[in-house]
């Protein structure tokens, strides 16, 4: 009788312990989730002025991200240097050209389209950090990009590529769209002899699913 009671109470306390452990684990998981914010998806359309520093070589980029129309534009002004236009379409066609008398154009066909608004999904949360006077949540994705987002406004503030190319977001106009006419590549882009084979084939060696896509869309800011 006493034995049976003892056994029963042992079982009970084991169950209780088990339940307690489970509750602890569950609450740990819960708080872990709550403590790890995820990056805010990009607005479907926005215009941004980006300040770029690549080992001391400076440029300003007008970035026009336009997901519904499947296009992305980087207009790159190198400091006291070239003004370059870099259009990327979701069908994988890219145009990289000048609009001055040099009439340069390089067109490529890459295997991926522009970045999806949720391209930062799955990034690893690294905590919070002050950048340029803004308190930011920081993430890293596939050791390719480090991304800093304002904790309060959820706007991107800064990102850095593994190459060291550093981007500072100066303006972020949600909903801004560039006129259709401005997206049209010049006629000399359609001159067959200037079309070079896709540079992307060279990148396949170390490519995983994300890298070529990032390189495609953010090529202007990375110049890969
Ligand atoms: C650009 O980056 C370099 C380091 O690569 C740094 O020494 C320099 O101060 C930066 N320039 C500006 C204007 O931020
Ligand atoms: C992709 O779309 C652009 C813009 O409409 C066009 O100029 C280009 O020819 C298209 N590329 C292909 C492979 O269809």
PDB file of N, CA and C in Angstrom, residues 3 9 18 20 22 34 37 52 75 106 144 148 177 191 195 212 215:
ATOM      1  N   UNK A   3       3.971   1.279  -0.577  1.00  0.00           N
ATOM      2  CA  UNK A   3       4.806   1.172  -1.762  1.00  0.00           C
ATOM      3  C   UNK A   3       4.085   1.756  -2.974  1.00  0.00           C
ATOM      4  N   UNK A   9       3.217   8.613  -6.274  1.00  0.00           N
ATOM      5  CA  UNK A   9       3.647  10.006  -6.055  1.00  0.00           C
ATOM      6  C   UNK A   9       4.928  10.301  -6.853  1.00  0.00           C
ATOM      7  N   UNK A  18       8.336  16.793 -15.710  1.00  0.00           N
ATOM      8  CA  UNK A  18       8.302  16.766 -17.166  1.00  0.00           C
ATOM      9  C   UNK A  18       7.520  17.980 -17.677  1.00  0.00           C
ATOM     10  N   UNK A  20       6.921  20.716 -16.128  1.00  0.00           N
ATOM     11  CA  UNK A  20       7.660  21.929 -15.780  1.00  0.00           C
ATOM     12  C   UNK A  20       8.740  22.204 -16.831  1.00  0.00           C
ATOM     13  N   UNK A  22       8.829  21.085 -19.879  1.00  0.00           N
ATOM     14  CA  UNK A  22       8.191  21.409 -21.148  1.00  0.00           C
ATOM     15  C   UNK A  22       7.792  22.883 -21.163  1.00  0.00           C
ATOM     16  N   UNK A  34      10.347  36.157 -29.658  1.00  0.00           N
ATOM     17  CA  UNK A  34      10.008  37.556 -29.419  1.00  0.00           C
ATOM     18  C   UNK A  34      11.252  38.428 -29.478  1.00  0.00           C
ATOM     19  N   UNK A  37      13.670  39.971 -33.945  1.00  0.00           N
ATOM     20  CA  UNK A  37      12.832  40.608 -34.961  1.00  0.00           C
ATOM     21  C   UNK A  37      13.262  40.169 -36.362  1.00  0.00           C
ATOM     22  N   UNK A  52      27.459  55.793 -51.328  1.00  0.00           N
ATOM     23  CA  UNK A  52      28.256  54.570 -51.412  1.00  0.00           C
ATOM     24  C   UNK A  52      29.731  54.868 -51.190  1.00  0.00           C
ATOM     25  N   UNK A  75      20.927  54.585 -60.725  1.00  0.00           N
ATOM     26  CA  UNK A  75      21.577  55.659 -61.480  1.00  0.00           C
ATOM     27  C   UNK A  75      22.758  56.099 -60.627  1.00  0.00           C
ATOM     28  N   UNK A 106      26.176  48.074 -72.139  1.00  0.00           N
ATOM     29  CA  UNK A 106      26.444  46.651 -71.962  1.00  0.00           C
ATOM     30  C   UNK A 106      25.119  46.028 -71.558  1.00  0.00           C
ATOM     31  N   UNK A 144      26.987  37.563 -46.885  1.00  0.00           N
ATOM     32  CA  UNK A 144      27.046  38.329 -48.126  1.00  0.00           C
ATOM     33  C   UNK A 144      26.706  39.784 -47.863  1.00  0.00           C
ATOM     34  N   UNK A 148      21.223  46.995 -41.758  1.00  0.00           N
ATOM     35  CA  UNK A 148      20.885  47.768 -40.559  1.00  0.00           C
ATOM     36  C   UNK A 148      19.590  48.519 -40.774  1.00  0.00           C
ATOM     37  N   UNK A 177       7.610  56.453 -57.794  1.00  0.00           N
ATOM     38  CA  UNK A 177       7.785  55.682 -59.028  1.00  0.00           C
ATOM     39  C   UNK A 177       8.373  56.581 -60.107  1.00  0.00           C
ATOM     40  N   UNK A 191      22.029  47.467 -80.374  1.00  0.00           N
ATOM     41  CA  UNK A 191      22.966  47.204 -81.454  1.00  0.00           C
ATOM     42  C   UNK A 191      23.664  45.891 -81.128  1.00  0.00           C
ATOM     43  N   UNK A 195      26.401  43.654 -77.660  1.00  0.00           N
ATOM     44  CA  UNK A 195      25.878  42.751 -76.639  1.00  0.00           C
ATOM     45  C   UNK A 195      26.936  41.710 -76.288  1.00  0.00           C
ATOM     46  N   UNK A 212      23.549  35.176 -56.803  1.00  0.00           N
ATOM     47  CA  UNK A 212      23.354  35.798 -58.122  1.00  0.00           C
ATOM     48  C   UNK A 212      22.189  36.775 -58.123  1.00  0.00           C
ATOM     49  N   UNK A 215      23.368  39.899 -56.559  1.00  0.00           N
ATOM     50  CA  UNK A 215      24.300  40.555 -57.456  1.00  0.00           C
ATOM     51  C   UNK A 215      23.560  41.203 -58.600  1.00  0.00           C
TER      52      UNK A 215
END
